[in-house]
XYZ file of C-alpha atoms in Angstrom:
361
model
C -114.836 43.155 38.073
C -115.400 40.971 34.878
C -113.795 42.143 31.846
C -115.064 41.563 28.420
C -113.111 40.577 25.363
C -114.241 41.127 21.969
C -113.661 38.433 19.738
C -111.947 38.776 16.285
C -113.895 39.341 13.313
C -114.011 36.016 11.523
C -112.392 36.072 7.543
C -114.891 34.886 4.941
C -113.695 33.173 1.767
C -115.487 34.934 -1.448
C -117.906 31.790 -2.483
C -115.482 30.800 -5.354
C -112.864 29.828 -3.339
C -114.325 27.908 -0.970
C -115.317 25.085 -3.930
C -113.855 21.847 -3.464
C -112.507 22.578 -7.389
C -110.589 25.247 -5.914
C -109.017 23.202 -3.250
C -107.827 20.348 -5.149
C -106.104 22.749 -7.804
C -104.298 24.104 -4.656
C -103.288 21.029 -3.521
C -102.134 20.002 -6.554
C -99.808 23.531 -6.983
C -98.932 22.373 -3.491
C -97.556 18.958 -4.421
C -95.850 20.228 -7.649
C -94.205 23.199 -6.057
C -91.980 20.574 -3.786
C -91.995 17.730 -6.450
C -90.778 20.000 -9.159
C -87.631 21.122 -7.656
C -86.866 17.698 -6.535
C -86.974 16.076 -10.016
C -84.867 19.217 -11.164
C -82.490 18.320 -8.574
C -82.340 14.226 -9.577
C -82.830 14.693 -13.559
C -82.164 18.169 -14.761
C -80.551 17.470 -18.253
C -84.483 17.812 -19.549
C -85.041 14.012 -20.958
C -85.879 11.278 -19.975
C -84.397 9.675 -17.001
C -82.922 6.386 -17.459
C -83.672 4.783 -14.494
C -87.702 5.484 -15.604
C -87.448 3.284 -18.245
C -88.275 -0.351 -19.388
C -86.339 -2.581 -21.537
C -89.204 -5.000 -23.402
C -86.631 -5.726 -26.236
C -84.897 -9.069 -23.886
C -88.583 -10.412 -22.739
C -89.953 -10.343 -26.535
C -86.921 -11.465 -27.892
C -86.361 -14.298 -25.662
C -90.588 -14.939 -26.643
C -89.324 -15.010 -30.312
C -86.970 -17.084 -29.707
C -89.071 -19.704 -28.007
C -91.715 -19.750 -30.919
C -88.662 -20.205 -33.628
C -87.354 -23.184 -31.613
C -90.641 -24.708 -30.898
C -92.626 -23.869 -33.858
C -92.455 -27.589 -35.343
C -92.645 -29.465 -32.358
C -94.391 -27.543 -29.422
C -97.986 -29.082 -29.014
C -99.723 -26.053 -29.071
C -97.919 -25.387 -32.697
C -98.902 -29.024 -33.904
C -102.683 -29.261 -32.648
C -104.395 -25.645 -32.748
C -101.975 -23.239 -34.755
C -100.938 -26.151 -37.434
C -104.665 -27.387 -37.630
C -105.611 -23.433 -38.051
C -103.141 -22.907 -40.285
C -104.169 -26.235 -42.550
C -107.525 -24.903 -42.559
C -106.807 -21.414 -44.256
C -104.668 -23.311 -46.641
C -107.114 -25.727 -47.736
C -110.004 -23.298 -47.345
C -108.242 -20.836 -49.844
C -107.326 -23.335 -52.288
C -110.881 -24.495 -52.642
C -112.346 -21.405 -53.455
C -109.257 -20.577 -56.029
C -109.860 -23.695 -57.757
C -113.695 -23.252 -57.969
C -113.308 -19.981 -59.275
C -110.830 -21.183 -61.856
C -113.431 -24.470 -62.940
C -116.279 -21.719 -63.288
C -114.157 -19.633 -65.801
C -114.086 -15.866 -66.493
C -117.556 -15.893 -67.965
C -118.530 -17.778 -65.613
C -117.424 -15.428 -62.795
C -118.515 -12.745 -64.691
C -122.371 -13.984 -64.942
C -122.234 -15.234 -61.440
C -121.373 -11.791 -60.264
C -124.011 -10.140 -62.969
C -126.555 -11.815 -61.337
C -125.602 -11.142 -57.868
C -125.370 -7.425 -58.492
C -128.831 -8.086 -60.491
C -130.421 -9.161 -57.975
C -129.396 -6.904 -55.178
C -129.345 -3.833 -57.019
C -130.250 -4.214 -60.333
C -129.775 -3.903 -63.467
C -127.404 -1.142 -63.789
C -125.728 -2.355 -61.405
C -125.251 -5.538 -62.810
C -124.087 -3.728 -65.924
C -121.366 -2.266 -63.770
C -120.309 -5.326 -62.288
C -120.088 -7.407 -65.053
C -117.866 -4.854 -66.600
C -115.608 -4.528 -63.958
C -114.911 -8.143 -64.030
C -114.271 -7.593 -67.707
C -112.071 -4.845 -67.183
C -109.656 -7.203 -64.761
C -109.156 -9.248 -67.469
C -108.604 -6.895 -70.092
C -105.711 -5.587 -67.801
C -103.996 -8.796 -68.256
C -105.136 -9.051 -64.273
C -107.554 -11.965 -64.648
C -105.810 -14.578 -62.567
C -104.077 -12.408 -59.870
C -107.494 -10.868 -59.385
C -109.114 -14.889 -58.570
C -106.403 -15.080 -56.415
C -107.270 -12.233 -54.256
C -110.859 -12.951 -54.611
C -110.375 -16.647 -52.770
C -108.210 -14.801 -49.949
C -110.747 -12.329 -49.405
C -114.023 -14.650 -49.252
C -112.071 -16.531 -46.972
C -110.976 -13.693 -44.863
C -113.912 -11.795 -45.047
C -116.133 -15.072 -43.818
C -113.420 -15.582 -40.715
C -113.837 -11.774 -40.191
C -117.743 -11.831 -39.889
C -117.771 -15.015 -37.995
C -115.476 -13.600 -35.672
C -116.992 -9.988 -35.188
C -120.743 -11.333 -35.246
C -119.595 -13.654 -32.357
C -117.924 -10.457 -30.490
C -120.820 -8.529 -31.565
C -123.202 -10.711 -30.167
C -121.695 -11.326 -27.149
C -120.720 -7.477 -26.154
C -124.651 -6.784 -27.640
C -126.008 -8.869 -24.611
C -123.805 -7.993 -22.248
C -122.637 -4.602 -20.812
C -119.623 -6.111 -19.175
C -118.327 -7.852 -21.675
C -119.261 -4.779 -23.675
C -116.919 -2.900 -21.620
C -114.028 -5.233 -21.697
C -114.404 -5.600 -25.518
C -113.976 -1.456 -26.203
C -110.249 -1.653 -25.584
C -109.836 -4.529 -27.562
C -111.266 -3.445 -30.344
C -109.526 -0.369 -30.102
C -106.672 -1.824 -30.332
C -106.972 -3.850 -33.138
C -108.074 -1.203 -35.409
C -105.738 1.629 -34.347
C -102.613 -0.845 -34.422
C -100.507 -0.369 -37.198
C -100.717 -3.634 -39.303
C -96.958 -3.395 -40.025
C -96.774 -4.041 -35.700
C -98.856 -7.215 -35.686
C -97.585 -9.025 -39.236
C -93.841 -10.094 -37.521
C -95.961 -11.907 -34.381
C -98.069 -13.277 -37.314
C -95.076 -14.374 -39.510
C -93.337 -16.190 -36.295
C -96.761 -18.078 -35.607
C -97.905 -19.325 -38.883
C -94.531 -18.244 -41.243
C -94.583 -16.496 -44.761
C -97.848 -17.474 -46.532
C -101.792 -17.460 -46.842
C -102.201 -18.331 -43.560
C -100.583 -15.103 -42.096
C -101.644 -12.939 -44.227
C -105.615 -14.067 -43.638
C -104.969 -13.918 -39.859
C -103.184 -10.352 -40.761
C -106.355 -9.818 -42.334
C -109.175 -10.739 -39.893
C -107.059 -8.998 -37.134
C -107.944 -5.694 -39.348
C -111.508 -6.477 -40.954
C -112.713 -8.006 -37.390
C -113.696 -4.718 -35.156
C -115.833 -3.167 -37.846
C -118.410 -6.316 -37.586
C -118.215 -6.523 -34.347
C -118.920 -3.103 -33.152
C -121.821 -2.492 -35.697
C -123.425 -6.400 -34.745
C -123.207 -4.987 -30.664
C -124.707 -0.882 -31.817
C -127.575 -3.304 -33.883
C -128.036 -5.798 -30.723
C -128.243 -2.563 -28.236
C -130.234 -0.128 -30.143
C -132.942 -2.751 -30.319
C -136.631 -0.820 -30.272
C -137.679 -1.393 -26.296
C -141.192 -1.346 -27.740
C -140.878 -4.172 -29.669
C -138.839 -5.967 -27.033
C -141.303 -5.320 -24.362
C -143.656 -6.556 -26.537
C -141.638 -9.929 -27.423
C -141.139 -10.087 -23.705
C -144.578 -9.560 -22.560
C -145.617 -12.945 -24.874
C -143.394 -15.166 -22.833
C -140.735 -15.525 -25.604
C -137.241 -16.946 -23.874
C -134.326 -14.944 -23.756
C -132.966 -17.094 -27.292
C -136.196 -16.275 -29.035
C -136.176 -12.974 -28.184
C -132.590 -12.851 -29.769
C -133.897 -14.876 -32.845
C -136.980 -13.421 -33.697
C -136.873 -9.718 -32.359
C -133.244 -8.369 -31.799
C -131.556 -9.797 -34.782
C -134.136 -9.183 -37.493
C -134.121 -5.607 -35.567
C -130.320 -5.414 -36.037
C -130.208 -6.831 -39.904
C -129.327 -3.215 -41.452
C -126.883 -2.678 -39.257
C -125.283 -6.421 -39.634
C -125.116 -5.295 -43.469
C -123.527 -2.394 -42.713
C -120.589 -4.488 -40.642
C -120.181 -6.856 -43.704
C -120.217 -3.804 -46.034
C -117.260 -2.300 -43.783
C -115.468 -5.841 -43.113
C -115.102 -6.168 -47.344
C -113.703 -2.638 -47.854
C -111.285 -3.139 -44.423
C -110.142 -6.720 -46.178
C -109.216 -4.946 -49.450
C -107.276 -2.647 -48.015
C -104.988 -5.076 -46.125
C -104.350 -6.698 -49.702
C -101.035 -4.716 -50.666
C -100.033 -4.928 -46.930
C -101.005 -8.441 -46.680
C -98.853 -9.438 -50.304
C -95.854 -8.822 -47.945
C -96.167 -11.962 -46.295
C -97.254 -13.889 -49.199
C -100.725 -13.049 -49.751
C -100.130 -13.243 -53.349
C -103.046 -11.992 -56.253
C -102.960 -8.234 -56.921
C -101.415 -6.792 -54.116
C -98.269 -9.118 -54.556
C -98.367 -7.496 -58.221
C -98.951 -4.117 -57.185
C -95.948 -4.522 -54.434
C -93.463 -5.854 -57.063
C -94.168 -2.965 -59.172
C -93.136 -0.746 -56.483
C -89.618 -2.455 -55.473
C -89.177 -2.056 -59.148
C -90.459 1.492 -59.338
C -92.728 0.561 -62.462
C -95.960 2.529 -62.268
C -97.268 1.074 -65.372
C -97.788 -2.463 -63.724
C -98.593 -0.713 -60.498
C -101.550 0.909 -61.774
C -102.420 -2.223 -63.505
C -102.858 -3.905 -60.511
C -104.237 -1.047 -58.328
C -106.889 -0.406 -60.656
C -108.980 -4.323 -60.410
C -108.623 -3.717 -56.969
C -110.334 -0.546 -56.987
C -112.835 -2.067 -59.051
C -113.381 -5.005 -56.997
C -113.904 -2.879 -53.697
C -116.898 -0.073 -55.772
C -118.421 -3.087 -56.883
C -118.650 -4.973 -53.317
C -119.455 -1.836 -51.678
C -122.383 -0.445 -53.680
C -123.890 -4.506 -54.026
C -123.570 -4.847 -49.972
C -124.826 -1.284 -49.680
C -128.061 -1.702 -52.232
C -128.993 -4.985 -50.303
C -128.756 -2.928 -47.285
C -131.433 -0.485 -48.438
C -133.924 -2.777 -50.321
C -133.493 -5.333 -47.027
C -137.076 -6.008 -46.281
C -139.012 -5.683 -49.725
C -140.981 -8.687 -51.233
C -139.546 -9.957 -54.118
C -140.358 -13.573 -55.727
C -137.589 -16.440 -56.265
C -138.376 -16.984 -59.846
C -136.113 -14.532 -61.166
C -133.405 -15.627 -59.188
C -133.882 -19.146 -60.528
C -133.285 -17.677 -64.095
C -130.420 -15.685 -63.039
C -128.638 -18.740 -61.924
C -129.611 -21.072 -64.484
C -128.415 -18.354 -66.900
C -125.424 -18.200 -64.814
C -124.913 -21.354 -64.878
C -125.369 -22.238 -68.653
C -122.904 -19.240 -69.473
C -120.350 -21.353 -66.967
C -120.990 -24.785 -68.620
C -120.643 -23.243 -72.219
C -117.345 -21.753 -71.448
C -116.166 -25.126 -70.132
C -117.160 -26.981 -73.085
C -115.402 -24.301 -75.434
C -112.839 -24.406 -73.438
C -112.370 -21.038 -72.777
C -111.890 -21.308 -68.804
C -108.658 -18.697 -68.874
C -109.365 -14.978 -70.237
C -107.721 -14.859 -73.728
């Protein structure tokens, strides 16, 4: 006689927890609930454990000592950081010096016209009496000083961010690799990377421009790749579609695409420069932020402010010059009038010479 057996009703899981979300969070408590009570077991005073940690104090120091011992006789010291190093130096110096031949009125008209020309006149009102006002401070020659560090620092900066730019522009690896980088560089204190700096090149212009690029860099670089990327496809296409190689497509399509933007990283590189120049006067930068940082070891706000203030000047007047040739980018204008802005310019320069009235009186 067969006999029939009734099978056991079968338990469905409500739809929610039978997602794989649900699951993993499970296996997770899981793992935790036996992990948990181990690590209480090995490490219950509530910090952390000892054996968990790493000691990079011996391998850096032991770095640091390396680079003090073989700083002036290494190879690598002698034929890339010294010949770096020499370059800055000499670099610097030049533009100091040509500021000094020029004069302040010199300067002055020079930086009229610039501001004439790229924004006009009001503006050039402005910046002329900016450059007045540093002098009138008393601030004349620490604020040449800081000039020459920053055109050299800002040049290495865009040099270095347009190449980084470019490259992470036309490539999405390199892209990629470059993010963290970049990252890094801006959200690193600049108190971390100016020791490194000092050991390499030692108290002086040279560090303190490296310091410098190191900061004003990223800024360049990420708006050169956004310009480079953001390229209109139409246009490409159509630069494509004539049989243009990939270097004129670069040339005449994606960087005349990109030139607002590339503005917009110089604009940002010049303000990121300025900033550094208190920070940077710590390891012998010199100019105004050298001024500004004696002022405050000696806790005189007078001089402080005296200082602080051309430098405030000097970054409005660089930012709203690099920002109005951002926005009139494009427009026809002639050359004439920029042939009689600099010959005015440079009559003003030649008069003050032959006065001799190079130094603000």
């Amino acid at each position: 006689m067969a006999t029939v057996t009734a099978s056991a009703p079968r338990t469905v899981l409500p739809a929610r927890l039978r997602h794989p979300a649900v699951g993993k969070l499970l296996l997770l408590a899981l793992v935790a609930a036996v992990l948990v009570p181990l690590a209480d077991a090995h490490w219950a005073s509530g910090s952390w454990p000892h054996a968990l940690t790493v000691d990079l104090t011996e391998p850096l120091g032991r770095a640091s000592d390396w680079i003090i011992d073989n700083r002036d006789s290494h190879p690598l010291f002698l034929y890339f950081f010294g010949y770096v190093s020499n370059a800055v130096v000499l670099s610097v110096h030049g533009v100091y010096l040509l500021l000094l031949a020029a004069g302040w009125a010199g300067v002055t008209a020079v930086a009229a016209v610039v501001a004439w020309r790229a924004a006009g006149v009001r503006l050039a009102l402005g910046t002329g009496a900016a450059f007045l006002a540093c002098g009138l401070l008393g601030m004349w020659v620490p604020t040449m000083q800081t000039l020459a560090v920053m055109v050299v620092a800002v040049l290495a900066s865009v040099v270095l961010g347009a190449l980084l730019g470019l490259a992470a522009g036309l490539s999405d690896r390199t892209h990629r690799a470059l993010r963290p980088v970049l990252d890094t560089m801006q959200v690193l204190p600049a108190f971390a990377y100016l020791l490194p700096v000092v050991l390499v090149f030692g108290i002086g212009v040279p560090a303190a421009v490296l310091a410098t690029v190191v900061y004003a860099a990223p800024p360049m670089a990420r708006l050169t790749a956004l310009g480079l990327r953001d390229a209109d496809e139409g246009v490409m296409e159509a630069v494509a579609s004539l049989g243009a190689t990939a270097r004129q497509r670069l040339l005449t399509a994606r960087l005349p695409l990109a030139r607002k933007e590339l503005l917009l990283g110089l604009n940002q590189t010049i303000m990121m420069a300025l900033s550094m120049a208190v920070i940077a006067s710590v390891i012998g930068a010199g100019g105004l932020g050298d001024r500004v940082y004696q002022a405050l070891a000696s806790v005189d706000v007078g001089a402080a402010l005296s200082a602080g203030i051309p430098i405030v000047l000097l970054a409005v007047v660089l930012d709203r010059v690099t920002g109005a040739a951002g926005e009139r980018l494009g427009e026809a204008r002639t050359s004439t009038p920029w042939l009689y802005g600099a010959a005015a310019a440079v009559v003003v320069a030649v008069a003050g010479r032959l006065v001799g009235r190079l130094d603000w009186p």
